[in-house]
Every structure is written in C-alpha cells, then in structure tokens.
Amino acid sequence: MSQQFSQAVLERSDFAVIARWIKPKTKVLDLGCGDGALLGYLRDTLQVSGYGIENDDANVLACIKNGINVVQMNLEDGLSGFEAQSFDVVILSQTLQAVYQTERIVQEMLRVGKEVIVTFPNFAYWKHRLHILGGNMPVSDDLPHQWYNTPNVHMCTIHDFDEFCASHGIRISERLVMTNGNKISWLPNLLGSLAMYRFEPR
Amino acid sequence: MPAAWLTLACIIATMSEASSVGVVTPQTAHFSEPLALKSGAVLPAYDLVYETYGTLNAARSNAILVCHALSGTHHVAGKYSEDDKYPGWWDNIVGRGRPLDTDKFFIIGVNNLGGCHGSTGPASIDPATNQPWGSRFPVVTVEDWVAAQARLADKLGIQTFAAVMGGSLGGMQALQWTLSFPDRVRHALVIAAAPNLTAQNIAFNEVARQAIITDPEFHGGDFYAQNAIPRRGLRLARMLGHITYLSDDAMGEKFGRKLKHDTVKYSFDVEFEMESYLRYQGDKFAGEFDANTYLRMTRALDYYDPAAPYGGDLSAALKTAKAQFLVVSFTSDWRFSPARSREIVKALLENERTVSYAELTAAHGHDAFLMPDPQYHAIVNAYMQRVARETV
C-alpha cells in the first residue's frame, strides 16, 4: 500500500510540499480527499491521524478500499459537524476552484483547523493566458477539462487569491508556487501553474 | 428450449445458489448462570437460539456477530429447507462471494433475549411458576442483549469478534459492543442507526405500544393463559411501523394512488393498493410476532442512550471504544436520519478513532439497509475485505 501512495506523490507535486508542511503524528483533515492518496501518503510517511471528506460515491469507495478514513459529505454544507480547532491541519488540495461557497469554506477551514493549507491551479499561468489569447478556455495538465464539463466554478489567479486573503483578514505564513514540480520565484503569477498557501493560525 | 440453453440456465441457477449459504439449522445455547439486567431485575436462566454460517478458523479470529433489529431474528441467512419460500432477513449480504463472505468469516446470528423466535422471552415458560412469563418478563435493554451475546461468544470460544454489525436497533447493539466490551470487538459496522431515539421516534413507539396495550385481547400482557392474541394491536403497531420504515417517494413509486379495484366503492374496505399492502403486512406480523416482545423491543430502542450518563456528551461516552468503525446511513431514512449517524461519526472523530462514514443515496427509507443497493454492498464488501486482511 505504501508503494501505491508513493506513486501518487510522484504524480501530484503538491503532495510532497504538503508533507513537508505537516508535522508527524498530527491530526489532519483533507477536504475533497479523492481516493485518499494524499492521506495515505501522509499516514505512511508521517503517521498522521488523517480523515478525508469526500462527496463522490466512487471516491468514498476507493478510500474505504485503500483503508483511508473517509467521511461522506458535501463540503458546500460547511463543516458544522466539526468542533472549532479540532484538527492540527486542514487541507484543501486543488479543490478550492471547484467549490461554490468559497468564502464560507475558507472561513470554516480556519475555524476547524489550527493550521490551513490551500492549493489551487493558477489560472494566470502563461500557458492558460495563451489559450485565452488564442480565443479558447484553457485546457492543460492542471486544467484537463473542457469548459462544458469542468467541475471548476471559481477559477482564480495568484494575484486574486492574495487579494482575497488580504480582504478577508487571512495572514499568509508561507506561499509556494510551482510548475512541473519546480519552485517558481520569479513572476510566479505568470510562470507558476500551481499555488500553495499556508495560513497563520488565528 | 434448446438443451444448451437449459444447461446454461441450470449453471447460472447453481452459481447463484452457490453464493447463498443454503439450508441452515438453528441451535440453542442454555445459560444457567443468572443475568443481572440493567433494570435491576435478574434473569435466573435463559436460552439463546442462534445460527452460524461459515467456519470458525483455528485462531478463532474470524467471527462476525450480526445483531438484529426490532422484528429480526437469528435467521440472518439461508433457508430451513430447499423449498422454503423466504430466506433469512439479511440473506443478500451473507454467503460465498457476498460482503459477509462465508469463505472468510464465521458469521453468527442470535435471537435477542425477550424475543419470540426461540430465545427466552415473554412467551417462554418461567420455571419458577411453570407459566409463561407474560407481563412478568423483565424489560430488557441494548446493554443486556450485548451482555447475553457476549456469554454466547464465551460459549463458542470467541474472545474477540472480527466485527460486530447491525442495522437500526442492530446498529445500536454494534455500537454498544464497543462500549461494553472494547477489547472484544475489532470492527463495528453501525448501519442506519442513531446514538439515541428522537422524541418523534419515541412517539411512534408509544403509539405502537398503546395499540397493543389497549387491545382487549392483551390482558395486561398475560394473554397466553387466556388463549388470546392481541392481533388488532400488533397489526396496528406493524402498520404504523411500516409507514415509518419507507420513504414517501418509495411508497409513491411502489403504490402511488393505485386502486385495488377498477373503480372506487365509496366504502371503508380496501380501496387503495397502499391499504392492501399495509393490511397484509399487519396481518402477517400479527400472526407470527409476540405482543410482549414488541413492547420490549421498542422500549429497548427508547431507553438506549449511551451519552446519558455523560450529560448527553456522546464524545465522552465513546471515549472507551477502541474498535474501528464503519458508519452508514441512507439519505431517505427519516426514522434514523443521516444527521443521527453523523453525530456518531463526529463523536468518534473527536476521539480520533478510525472511522469511515458512507451516506448512501437511497430511495427506500429506513428499510434501505436491507436492500442490495450496489454502492451500499460495495462499501460493506470493501470494508469487510479490509477486516478479512487483518484477520488471518
């Protein structure tokens, strides 16, 4: 099983970074956990006590097959079942853009988690800009869907998200931008395809 | 029909039969050591009737206890004879290649104390008086059932269950196992259950009990000596129960406003299919179930509330549980709604227990836990494979 989750981390460059940001043996909640690959990796490498939230039947089944603790619920309903500050870390990994009630979810994460990690595909990545200049919605490795079948409803850029954090009183403790697994420091909003944020605890 | 087709049909029939447990025989265990009940009453001796499917392994580590709900029995799976019309109440989940795989697990179904299918209950003879217990049979609780089930496990040489599972009231027993005997249950599957009953649920139970108690044939619970059966009361209780176990949508789909006859008769006879179904279910039940048992089963539901000694703090109550949990609910179940299952999940999460929760989209209401929904069975199957992997 370990091998299976190590494989997943190679395919998702944000997983390794998230793992670096998490202390061993902490209690972690992964919102929109998919088949549980990240939680499996964190459990095997850091012995975290991990729980995933997932709404999709096939993903819930995959989590149970993979031995991942999963709670089937719709993120849009909020996290009312969870006490304030009941998790060491709450993760929203490449799910932000698919959430309708973005403000509510982020506030809920800050309520439930002592620490919050958010990652999302940067809509302003140069390749995406080229698509738009060419007159089409972007389709790429990070945004594999067509406009008509994408689950993404709230795409944003790194600039947008920085402004969102500022206007909502969210203090960013660390921001990392990556493309193909490499860190991007120069012109991140243009050259970075994936944005990763750590919020300061409240 | 060409011979080849006939052969193929036979093979398919045999294959589907191969996954059932086939013909089964119940067994009875006698317990002569008195059982102190939660109410303070003591049951001096008692019988438990049970069935088993599959084989207990050498390490005695592959046993699964299936707890029954209000009207269930020890007859979980299989048939009593080849031409038995109906199999056990949860047959679709037990057998070779089914979620409770008899090639991997040793599965036990037991009729609870106070029942009316062979275990000691109100209709049994009290050796002290040589009369049926009747009204004097004590009120039993979920905790009492679990204690009695544990004694059966002792007798069968099972120290630890690989899993204890059940739906509805059976799910409450699975939950209670993790609290009464935290070291004797590795996994609990708590399906379509709740940490206690809501006021509305208690209200339904009370109407059902009143239907029975006010039936002139009930004789205060001592109807056996009068050669009477409070059929009317039992029938009403069951009809009411049935309404609450189904969803509005499921009833609408199955019966809608369909008429029994071509035209209405402007009478109070059966006019609608729905009425016909309810009357049939009520009559069937009144002919085979014991009124005193029904009172006690509903009371056990009412009383169950593991959080009560902790001021209603379920999280504090579940602190003693060590088992891993699978909690399952069904969206259309309004009697044991998903919100109630989420309370159990929340309390387990707060205790950092290993828990997964599946909220299944299902149209059948509370009864969905008995239906072979593909996603539901896939979830239980995946979970049980995990249990099996740990069991060897």
Coordinates of C-alpha atoms in Angstrom, one line a residue:
Chain A
M1 CA 0.0 0.0 0.0
S2 CA 2.9 2.4 0.8
Q3 CA 4.2 1.9 -2.7
Q4 CA 0.8 2.8 -4.1
F5 CA 0.7 6.1 -2.2
S6 CA 4.4 6.9 -3.1
Q7 CA 3.4 6.6 -6.7
A8 CA 0.6 9.1 -6.1
V9 CA 3.0 11.6 -4.7
L10 CA 5.2 11.5 -7.8
E11 CA 2.1 12.3 -9.9
R12 CA 1.0 15.2 -7.6
S13 CA 3.8 17.6 -7.0
D14 CA 1.9 19.4 -4.3
F15 CA 1.8 16.3 -2.1
A16 CA 5.5 16.4 -1.3
V17 CA 5.3 20.0 -0.3
I18 CA 2.2 19.5 1.8
A19 CA 4.1 16.6 3.6
R20 CA 6.9 19.0 4.3
W21 CA 4.5 21.4 5.9
I22 CA 2.9 18.8 8.2
K23 CA 4.4 17.6 11.5
P24 CA 4.4 13.9 12.2
K25 CA 1.6 12.3 14.2
T26 CA -0.7 15.3 13.9
K27 CA -4.4 15.2 13.2
V28 CA -5.2 16.1 9.6
L29 CA -8.4 16.8 7.7
D30 CA -8.3 16.7 3.9
L31 CA -11.3 18.3 2.2
G32 CA -12.2 16.7 -1.1
C33 CA -9.7 13.9 -0.5
G34 CA -10.5 12.0 -3.7
D35 CA -9.3 8.4 -3.4
G36 CA -7.3 9.2 -0.3
A37 CA -3.9 9.2 -2.0
L38 CA -2.6 12.3 0.0
L39 CA -3.8 11.0 3.3
G40 CA -2.4 7.5 2.6
Y41 CA 1.0 9.1 1.8
L42 CA 0.8 11.3 5.0
R43 CA -0.1 8.3 7.1
D44 CA 2.6 6.1 5.7
T45 CA 5.4 8.8 5.9
L46 CA 4.3 10.9 8.9
Q47 CA 2.0 8.6 10.9
V48 CA -0.6 11.3 10.9
S49 CA -4.1 10.6 12.1
G50 CA -5.9 11.5 8.9
Y51 CA -9.5 11.9 7.8
G52 CA -10.9 12.8 4.4
I53 CA -14.1 14.5 3.4
E54 CA -15.4 13.4 0.0
N55 CA -18.8 13.5 -1.6
D56 CA -18.4 11.3 -4.6
D57 CA -19.5 7.7 -4.3
A58 CA -16.7 6.2 -6.3
N59 CA -14.1 8.1 -4.3
V60 CA -15.6 7.1 -1.0
L61 CA -15.5 3.5 -2.1
A62 CA -11.9 3.9 -3.2
C63 CA -10.9 5.4 0.2
I64 CA -12.5 2.5 2.0
K65 CA -10.7 0.1 -0.2
N66 CA -7.5 2.0 0.5
G67 CA -8.1 1.9 4.2
I68 CA -8.4 5.7 4.4
N69 CA -10.8 7.2 7.0
V70 CA -13.3 9.0 4.9
V71 CA -16.5 10.9 5.8
Q72 CA -19.0 11.2 3.0
M73 CA -20.5 14.7 3.0
N74 CA -20.8 17.8 0.8
L75 CA -18.3 20.5 1.5
E76 CA -20.8 23.1 0.5
D77 CA -22.8 22.2 3.6
G78 CA -19.9 23.6 5.7
L79 CA -18.1 21.8 8.5
S80 CA -20.7 22.2 11.2
G81 CA -20.1 18.6 12.3
F82 CA -16.6 19.6 13.4
E83 CA -15.6 21.4 16.6
A84 CA -13.5 24.6 16.4
Q85 CA -9.8 24.0 16.3
S86 CA -10.3 20.2 16.4
F87 CA -7.7 19.4 13.7
D88 CA -4.0 20.3 13.6
V89 CA -4.1 20.9 9.9
V90 CA -7.0 21.2 7.4
I91 CA -6.0 20.8 3.7
L92 CA -7.9 21.9 0.6
S93 CA -5.8 20.5 -2.1
Q94 CA -6.7 21.6 -5.7
T95 CA -10.4 21.7 -4.7
L96 CA -10.8 25.5 -4.0
Q97 CA -11.7 26.1 -7.6
A98 CA -14.5 23.6 -7.6
V99 CA -16.2 25.0 -4.5
Y100 CA -19.3 27.2 -4.8
Q101 CA -19.2 28.8 -1.4
T102 CA -15.5 29.7 -1.4
E103 CA -15.6 32.3 1.4
R104 CA -17.6 30.0 3.7
I105 CA -15.3 27.0 3.1
V106 CA -12.2 29.1 3.8
Q107 CA -13.7 30.5 7.0
E108 CA -14.8 27.0 8.1
M109 CA -11.2 25.7 7.5
L110 CA -9.8 28.5 9.6
R111 CA -12.4 27.7 12.3
V112 CA -11.8 23.9 12.4
G113 CA -8.0 23.8 11.7
K114 CA -5.2 25.2 13.8
E115 CA -3.4 25.4 10.5
V116 CA -4.7 25.6 7.0
I117 CA -3.2 24.6 3.7
V118 CA -4.8 25.6 0.4
T119 CA -3.5 24.7 -3.1
F120 CA -5.0 25.5 -6.5
P121 CA -4.2 25.7 -10.2
N122 CA -3.1 29.3 -11.2
F123 CA -5.4 30.5 -13.9
A124 CA -3.0 33.2 -14.9
Y125 CA -0.2 30.7 -15.8
W126 CA 1.2 31.8 -19.1
K127 CA 0.0 28.7 -21.0
H128 CA -3.5 29.4 -19.8
R129 CA -3.1 33.0 -20.9
L130 CA -2.0 31.8 -24.4
H131 CA -5.2 29.8 -24.7
I132 CA -7.3 32.8 -23.9
L133 CA -5.3 35.0 -26.3
G134 CA -6.0 32.3 -28.9
G135 CA -9.7 32.7 -28.1
N136 CA -10.2 29.5 -26.1
M137 CA -10.7 28.5 -22.5
P138 CA -7.5 26.9 -21.2
V139 CA -7.1 23.1 -21.2
S140 CA -3.9 21.8 -19.7
D141 CA -2.5 19.1 -17.4
D142 CA -3.7 21.2 -14.4
L143 CA -7.0 22.1 -16.0
P144 CA -7.8 19.0 -18.0
H145 CA -11.5 19.6 -18.5
Q146 CA -13.3 21.3 -21.3
W147 CA -15.4 24.4 -20.4
Y148 CA -18.6 22.4 -20.7
N149 CA -17.6 19.6 -18.4
T150 CA -15.3 21.2 -15.9
P151 CA -16.1 20.8 -12.2
N152 CA -14.3 24.1 -11.7
V153 CA -16.6 27.0 -10.9
H154 CA -14.3 29.6 -9.2
M155 CA -11.0 29.8 -11.1
C156 CA -8.6 32.4 -9.7
T157 CA -5.1 33.6 -10.1
I158 CA -2.4 34.0 -7.5
H159 CA -3.0 37.8 -7.5
D160 CA -6.7 37.2 -7.0
F161 CA -6.1 34.9 -4.1
D162 CA -3.6 37.2 -2.4
E163 CA -6.2 40.0 -2.6
F164 CA -8.8 37.6 -1.2
C165 CA -6.7 36.8 1.7
A166 CA -5.9 40.4 2.4
S167 CA -9.5 41.5 2.2
H168 CA -10.6 38.6 4.5
G169 CA -8.0 39.2 7.1
I170 CA -6.2 36.0 6.4
R171 CA -2.5 36.1 7.1
I172 CA -0.3 34.0 4.8
S173 CA 2.6 32.4 6.6
E174 CA 4.1 30.7 3.5
R175 CA 3.4 30.7 -0.2
L176 CA 5.0 28.4 -2.7
V177 CA 4.5 28.4 -6.4
M178 CA 5.4 25.5 -8.6
T179 CA 5.5 24.4 -12.2
N180 CA 6.1 20.8 -13.1
G181 CA 7.4 20.2 -9.5
N182 CA 9.9 23.1 -9.7
K183 CA 9.7 26.1 -7.4
I184 CA 9.0 29.4 -9.2
S185 CA 10.2 32.5 -7.6
W186 CA 10.3 35.0 -10.5
L187 CA 7.0 36.2 -11.9
P188 CA 5.0 33.5 -10.1
N189 CA 1.6 34.7 -11.3
L190 CA 2.9 34.3 -14.9
L191 CA 5.2 31.3 -14.7
G192 CA 3.6 29.3 -11.9
S193 CA 1.0 26.6 -12.6
L194 CA 0.3 25.6 -9.1
A195 CA -0.1 27.8 -6.0
M196 CA 0.3 26.5 -2.4
Y197 CA -0.6 28.6 0.6
R198 CA -0.2 28.1 4.4
F199 CA -2.2 30.4 6.6
E200 CA -1.2 31.6 10.0
P201 CA -3.3 30.2 12.8
R202 CA -5.9 32.6 14.2
Chain B
M1 CA -35.9 -24.6 -25.1
P2 CA -32.7 -26.0 -26.7
A3 CA -30.7 -28.3 -24.4
A4 CA -27.7 -26.0 -24.5
W5 CA -29.8 -23.1 -23.1
L6 CA -31.3 -25.3 -20.5
T7 CA -27.8 -26.4 -19.3
L8 CA -26.7 -22.8 -19.2
A9 CA -29.8 -21.8 -17.2
C10 CA -29.0 -24.6 -14.8
I11 CA -25.4 -23.5 -14.4
I12 CA -26.5 -19.9 -13.7
A13 CA -29.1 -21.1 -11.2
T14 CA -26.4 -23.3 -9.5
M15 CA -24.0 -20.3 -9.4
S16 CA -26.4 -18.0 -7.8
E17 CA -27.3 -20.8 -5.4
A18 CA -23.7 -21.3 -4.6
S19 CA -23.4 -17.8 -3.2
S20 CA -26.2 -18.4 -0.7
V21 CA -25.5 -20.3 2.5
G22 CA -28.1 -22.9 1.5
V23 CA -30.1 -24.9 4.1
V24 CA -29.3 -23.9 7.7
T25 CA -30.3 -25.2 11.1
P26 CA -30.7 -23.1 14.3
Q27 CA -29.0 -24.1 17.5
T28 CA -29.9 -23.4 21.1
A29 CA -27.5 -22.5 23.9
H30 CA -28.6 -22.7 27.5
F31 CA -27.3 -20.4 30.2
S32 CA -27.8 -21.4 33.8
E33 CA -25.8 -18.5 35.3
P34 CA -28.2 -15.7 36.2
L35 CA -28.0 -12.5 34.2
A36 CA -28.3 -9.2 36.1
L37 CA -30.2 -6.8 33.9
K38 CA -29.9 -3.0 33.7
S39 CA -33.3 -2.6 35.2
G40 CA -32.1 -4.3 38.3
A41 CA -34.1 -7.5 37.6
V42 CA -32.3 -10.8 37.3
L43 CA -33.0 -13.5 34.8
P44 CA -32.2 -16.7 36.6
A45 CA -31.5 -18.8 33.4
Y46 CA -32.2 -18.4 29.7
D47 CA -31.8 -19.9 26.3
L48 CA -30.4 -18.1 23.2
V49 CA -31.2 -19.5 19.8
Y50 CA -28.6 -18.8 17.1
E51 CA -27.4 -19.7 13.7
T52 CA -23.9 -19.8 12.3
Y53 CA -22.6 -19.6 8.7
G54 CA -19.0 -20.3 7.5
T55 CA -16.3 -21.8 9.6
L56 CA -14.5 -20.5 12.7
N57 CA -10.8 -20.5 11.9
A58 CA -8.1 -22.1 14.2
A59 CA -7.2 -18.8 15.7
R60 CA -10.9 -18.1 16.4
S61 CA -10.4 -14.6 15.0
N62 CA -12.8 -14.5 12.0
A63 CA -16.1 -14.4 13.9
I64 CA -18.7 -11.8 13.0
L65 CA -21.8 -11.1 15.1
V66 CA -24.8 -9.8 13.2
C67 CA -27.3 -8.1 15.5
H68 CA -30.9 -7.9 14.6
A69 CA -33.3 -5.0 14.7
L70 CA -36.8 -4.7 16.1
S71 CA -38.5 -7.6 14.3
G72 CA -35.5 -9.5 13.2
T73 CA -34.3 -12.9 14.3
H74 CA -31.3 -15.2 14.5
H75 CA -32.3 -16.4 11.0
V76 CA -30.0 -14.0 9.1
A77 CA -29.3 -16.1 6.1
G78 CA -30.1 -19.3 4.3
K79 CA -33.3 -21.3 4.2
Y80 CA -34.7 -24.0 6.5
S81 CA -35.5 -26.3 3.6
E82 CA -34.9 -26.4 -0.1
D83 CA -38.4 -25.2 -0.8
D84 CA -38.5 -22.6 1.9
K85 CA -40.2 -19.6 0.3
Y86 CA -38.2 -16.9 2.0
P87 CA -34.5 -16.9 3.1
G88 CA -33.2 -15.2 6.3
W89 CA -33.7 -11.4 6.7
W90 CA -30.2 -10.4 5.5
D91 CA -29.6 -13.2 3.1
N92 CA -28.4 -10.8 0.4
I93 CA -25.3 -9.9 2.3
V94 CA -24.2 -13.3 3.6
G95 CA -22.7 -16.1 1.6
R96 CA -19.8 -17.1 -0.7
G97 CA -18.6 -14.0 -2.5
R98 CA -21.0 -11.7 -0.7
P99 CA -20.0 -8.9 1.6
L100 CA -20.1 -11.2 4.6
D101 CA -18.1 -13.9 2.8
T102 CA -18.7 -17.4 4.4
D103 CA -15.3 -18.5 2.8
K104 CA -13.6 -15.9 5.1
F105 CA -15.8 -15.4 8.1
F106 CA -17.7 -17.3 10.7
I107 CA -21.0 -15.4 11.0
I108 CA -23.4 -15.6 13.9
G109 CA -27.0 -14.5 14.1
V110 CA -28.7 -14.6 17.5
N111 CA -32.2 -14.0 18.6
N112 CA -32.2 -11.5 21.5
L113 CA -33.4 -12.0 25.0
G114 CA -37.1 -11.2 25.2
G115 CA -37.6 -12.3 21.6
C116 CA -40.2 -14.6 20.3
H117 CA -38.2 -16.9 17.9
G118 CA -36.7 -19.3 20.3
S119 CA -34.6 -17.3 22.8
T120 CA -36.1 -16.9 26.2
G121 CA -38.8 -14.3 26.1
P122 CA -42.3 -13.4 27.5
A123 CA -43.9 -16.4 25.9
S124 CA -41.4 -18.8 27.4
I125 CA -42.2 -20.8 30.5
D126 CA -40.9 -19.4 33.7
P127 CA -39.6 -22.4 35.6
A128 CA -40.5 -20.8 38.9
T129 CA -44.2 -20.8 38.1
N130 CA -44.5 -23.2 35.2
Q131 CA -46.5 -20.5 33.5
P132 CA -45.5 -18.2 30.6
W133 CA -43.5 -15.2 31.8
G134 CA -46.0 -12.8 30.2
S135 CA -46.2 -9.4 31.9
R136 CA -43.5 -10.5 34.4
F137 CA -40.8 -10.9 31.8
P138 CA -38.3 -8.1 32.6
V139 CA -37.8 -5.1 30.4
V140 CA -34.5 -5.8 28.6
T141 CA -32.1 -3.2 27.2
V142 CA -29.5 -3.0 24.4
E143 CA -26.8 -3.3 27.1
D144 CA -28.5 -6.5 28.4
W145 CA -28.6 -8.0 24.9
V146 CA -24.9 -7.3 24.4
A147 CA -24.1 -8.9 27.8
A148 CA -26.0 -12.0 26.7
Q149 CA -24.4 -12.1 23.3
A150 CA -21.0 -11.9 25.0
R151 CA -21.9 -15.0 27.0
L152 CA -22.8 -16.8 23.8
A153 CA -19.4 -15.8 22.4
D154 CA -17.7 -17.2 25.5
K155 CA -19.6 -20.5 25.0
L156 CA -18.5 -20.6 21.3
G157 CA -14.9 -19.9 22.4
I158 CA -14.8 -16.5 20.7
Q159 CA -12.7 -14.0 22.7
T160 CA -12.7 -11.2 20.1
F161 CA -15.1 -10.6 17.2
A162 CA -13.5 -9.5 13.9
A163 CA -16.6 -7.4 13.6
V164 CA -20.0 -6.8 15.2
M165 CA -22.6 -5.3 12.9
G166 CA -26.2 -4.4 12.6
G167 CA -28.8 -2.0 11.1
S168 CA -31.2 0.2 13.1
L169 CA -31.6 -1.3 16.6
G170 CA -28.9 -3.8 15.5
G171 CA -26.6 -0.9 14.8
M172 CA -27.1 0.3 18.4
Q173 CA -26.0 -3.1 19.6
A174 CA -22.9 -3.0 17.5
L175 CA -22.1 0.5 19.0
Q176 CA -22.8 -0.8 22.5
W177 CA -20.4 -3.7 22.0
T178 CA -17.6 -1.2 21.5
L179 CA -18.5 0.3 24.8
S180 CA -19.4 -2.7 26.9
F181 CA -16.5 -4.9 25.6
P182 CA -14.0 -2.5 24.0
D183 CA -11.3 -5.3 23.8
R184 CA -13.6 -7.9 22.3
V185 CA -14.6 -6.2 19.0
R186 CA -12.1 -5.1 16.4
H187 CA -14.6 -3.5 13.9
A188 CA -18.1 -2.2 14.4
L189 CA -20.4 -1.6 11.4
V190 CA -23.1 0.7 12.6
I191 CA -25.8 1.0 9.8
A192 CA -28.9 3.2 9.7
A193 CA -28.6 3.7 13.4
A194 CA -28.6 6.6 15.9
P195 CA -27.0 7.3 19.2
N196 CA -30.5 7.5 20.8
L197 CA -34.0 8.0 19.6
T198 CA -35.5 11.4 18.9
A199 CA -38.8 12.5 20.6
Q200 CA -40.6 11.7 17.3
N201 CA -39.2 8.2 17.3
I202 CA -40.3 7.6 20.9
A203 CA -43.7 9.0 19.9
F204 CA -44.1 6.4 17.1
N205 CA -43.1 3.6 19.5
E206 CA -45.6 4.8 22.1
V207 CA -48.4 4.8 19.6
A208 CA -47.5 1.2 18.6
R209 CA -47.4 0.2 22.3
Q210 CA -50.7 1.8 23.0
A211 CA -52.2 0.0 20.1
I212 CA -51.1 -3.3 21.8
I213 CA -51.8 -2.4 25.4
T214 CA -55.3 -1.1 24.8
D215 CA -56.2 -4.2 22.7
P216 CA -58.8 -6.1 24.9
E217 CA -57.1 -9.3 24.0
F218 CA -53.8 -8.1 25.6
H219 CA -54.9 -8.9 29.1
G220 CA -52.2 -6.8 30.7
G221 CA -49.6 -9.0 28.9
D222 CA -50.9 -12.3 30.3
F223 CA -52.9 -13.2 27.2
Y224 CA -51.3 -16.7 26.9
A225 CA -53.3 -18.2 29.7
Q226 CA -56.5 -16.7 28.1
N227 CA -55.7 -18.4 24.8
A228 CA -55.9 -14.9 23.3
I229 CA -53.7 -12.9 21.0
P230 CA -53.8 -9.1 20.7
R231 CA -53.8 -9.3 17.0
R232 CA -55.5 -5.9 16.4
G233 CA -52.9 -4.1 18.4
L234 CA -49.9 -5.9 16.8
R235 CA -51.4 -5.3 13.4
L236 CA -51.8 -1.5 14.0
A237 CA -48.3 -1.4 15.5
R238 CA -46.8 -3.0 12.5
M239 CA -48.8 -0.9 10.0
L240 CA -47.6 2.3 11.7
G241 CA -44.0 0.9 11.8
H242 CA -44.1 0.1 8.1
I243 CA -45.1 3.6 7.2
T244 CA -42.1 5.0 9.0
Y245 CA -39.7 2.5 7.5
L246 CA -40.4 3.6 4.0
S247 CA -40.0 6.9 2.4
D248 CA -42.8 9.0 0.8
D249 CA -41.0 8.6 -2.5
A250 CA -40.6 4.8 -2.2
M251 CA -44.3 4.4 -1.3
G252 CA -45.3 6.7 -4.1
E253 CA -43.3 4.7 -6.6
K254 CA -44.5 1.3 -5.4
F255 CA -48.1 2.1 -4.8
G256 CA -48.9 5.7 -5.7
R257 CA -52.7 6.1 -5.7
K258 CA -53.2 2.8 -7.4
L259 CA -56.6 1.3 -6.7
K260 CA -57.3 -2.3 -5.7
H261 CA -60.3 -2.5 -8.0
D262 CA -61.2 -0.8 -11.2
T263 CA -63.4 1.8 -9.5
V264 CA -63.9 3.1 -6.0
K265 CA -66.7 1.7 -4.0
Y266 CA -67.3 4.6 -1.6
S267 CA -66.7 2.3 1.3
F268 CA -64.1 1.7 4.0
D269 CA -62.9 -1.5 2.6
V270 CA -59.6 -1.7 0.9
E271 CA -59.7 0.8 -1.9
F272 CA -56.0 1.7 -2.5
E273 CA -53.1 -0.7 -3.0
M274 CA -51.3 1.0 -0.2
E275 CA -54.0 0.0 2.2
S276 CA -53.9 -3.6 0.9
Y277 CA -50.1 -3.7 1.5
L278 CA -50.3 -2.3 5.0
R279 CA -53.2 -4.7 6.0
Y280 CA -51.2 -7.7 4.5
Q281 CA -48.1 -6.7 6.4
G282 CA -50.0 -6.1 9.6
D283 CA -51.9 -9.4 9.4
K284 CA -48.7 -11.4 8.6
F285 CA -46.9 -9.8 11.5
A286 CA -49.8 -10.3 14.0
G287 CA -49.8 -14.0 13.1
E288 CA -46.1 -14.6 13.9
F289 CA -44.9 -12.0 16.4
D290 CA -45.4 -11.7 20.1
A291 CA -47.0 -8.6 21.5
N292 CA -44.9 -8.6 24.7
T293 CA -41.8 -8.9 22.6
Y294 CA -42.8 -5.9 20.5
L295 CA -43.3 -3.8 23.7
R296 CA -39.9 -4.8 25.0
M297 CA -38.0 -4.2 21.6
T298 CA -39.5 -0.8 21.3
R299 CA -38.7 0.0 24.9
A300 CA -35.1 -1.1 24.4
L301 CA -34.9 1.4 21.5
D302 CA -36.4 4.2 23.6
Y303 CA -34.0 3.6 26.5
Y304 CA -30.8 3.3 24.6
D305 CA -28.7 6.4 25.2
P306 CA -25.1 5.8 25.9
A307 CA -24.4 9.6 26.2
A308 CA -27.0 10.0 29.0
P309 CA -24.6 9.1 31.9
Y310 CA -22.2 11.8 30.4
G311 CA -24.7 14.6 30.4
G312 CA -25.5 14.0 26.8
D313 CA -21.9 14.2 25.7
L314 CA -21.6 11.4 23.1
S315 CA -17.9 12.2 22.6
A316 CA -17.3 11.5 26.3
A317 CA -19.4 8.3 26.1
L318 CA -17.5 6.9 23.1
K319 CA -14.1 7.5 24.7
T320 CA -14.0 3.9 25.9
A321 CA -14.5 2.5 22.4
K322 CA -11.4 1.0 20.8
A323 CA -12.9 -0.6 17.7
Q324 CA -12.6 0.7 14.2
F325 CA -15.9 1.9 12.7
L326 CA -17.8 1.9 9.5
V327 CA -20.9 4.1 9.9
V328 CA -23.5 4.0 7.1
S329 CA -26.7 6.0 6.6
F330 CA -29.3 6.4 3.9
T331 CA -30.5 9.8 2.5
S332 CA -34.2 8.9 2.5
D333 CA -34.2 7.4 6.0
W334 CA -36.2 9.8 8.1
R335 CA -36.6 7.5 11.1
F336 CA -32.8 7.2 11.6
S337 CA -31.7 10.1 9.5
P338 CA -28.2 10.6 8.3
A339 CA -27.8 13.5 10.7
R340 CA -28.1 11.0 13.6
S341 CA -25.3 8.9 12.1
R342 CA -23.2 12.0 11.7
E343 CA -23.5 12.5 15.4
I344 CA -21.8 9.1 16.0
V345 CA -19.1 10.0 13.4
K346 CA -18.5 13.3 15.0
A347 CA -18.0 11.8 18.4
L348 CA -15.7 9.2 17.0
L349 CA -13.7 11.8 15.2
E350 CA -13.3 13.8 18.4
N351 CA -11.8 10.7 20.0
E352 CA -9.5 10.2 17.0
R353 CA -11.0 6.8 16.3
T354 CA -10.6 5.0 13.0
V355 CA -13.9 5.7 11.3
S356 CA -15.3 5.9 7.8
Y357 CA -18.8 7.1 7.0
A358 CA -20.8 6.5 3.9
E359 CA -24.0 8.4 3.3
L360 CA -25.8 6.5 0.6
T361 CA -28.3 7.9 -1.8
A362 CA -31.2 5.6 -1.5
A363 CA -34.9 5.8 -2.1
H364 CA -36.1 3.1 0.3
G365 CA -36.1 5.0 3.6
H366 CA -35.1 3.1 6.8
D367 CA -35.6 -0.2 5.1
A368 CA -32.8 0.6 2.6
F369 CA -30.3 -1.1 5.0
L370 CA -31.8 -4.4 4.0
M371 CA -31.8 -3.8 0.2
P372 CA -29.0 -4.9 -2.1
D373 CA -28.0 -1.5 -3.4
P374 CA -24.8 -1.9 -5.4
Q375 CA -22.9 1.1 -3.9
Y376 CA -24.0 0.0 -0.4
H377 CA -22.9 -3.6 -0.8
A378 CA -19.7 -2.4 -2.5
I379 CA -18.9 -0.3 0.5
V380 CA -19.6 -3.0 3.0
N381 CA -17.7 -5.5 0.8
A382 CA -14.6 -3.3 0.6
Y383 CA -14.7 -2.7 4.4
M384 CA -15.1 -6.4 5.1
Q385 CA -12.2 -7.3 2.8
R386 CA -10.1 -4.9 5.0
V387 CA -11.4 -6.8 8.1
A388 CA -10.5 -10.1 6.4
R389 CA -7.0 -8.9 5.6
E390 CA -6.4 -8.2 9.3
T391 CA -8.0 -11.4 10.4
V392 CA -5.6 -14.0 9.1

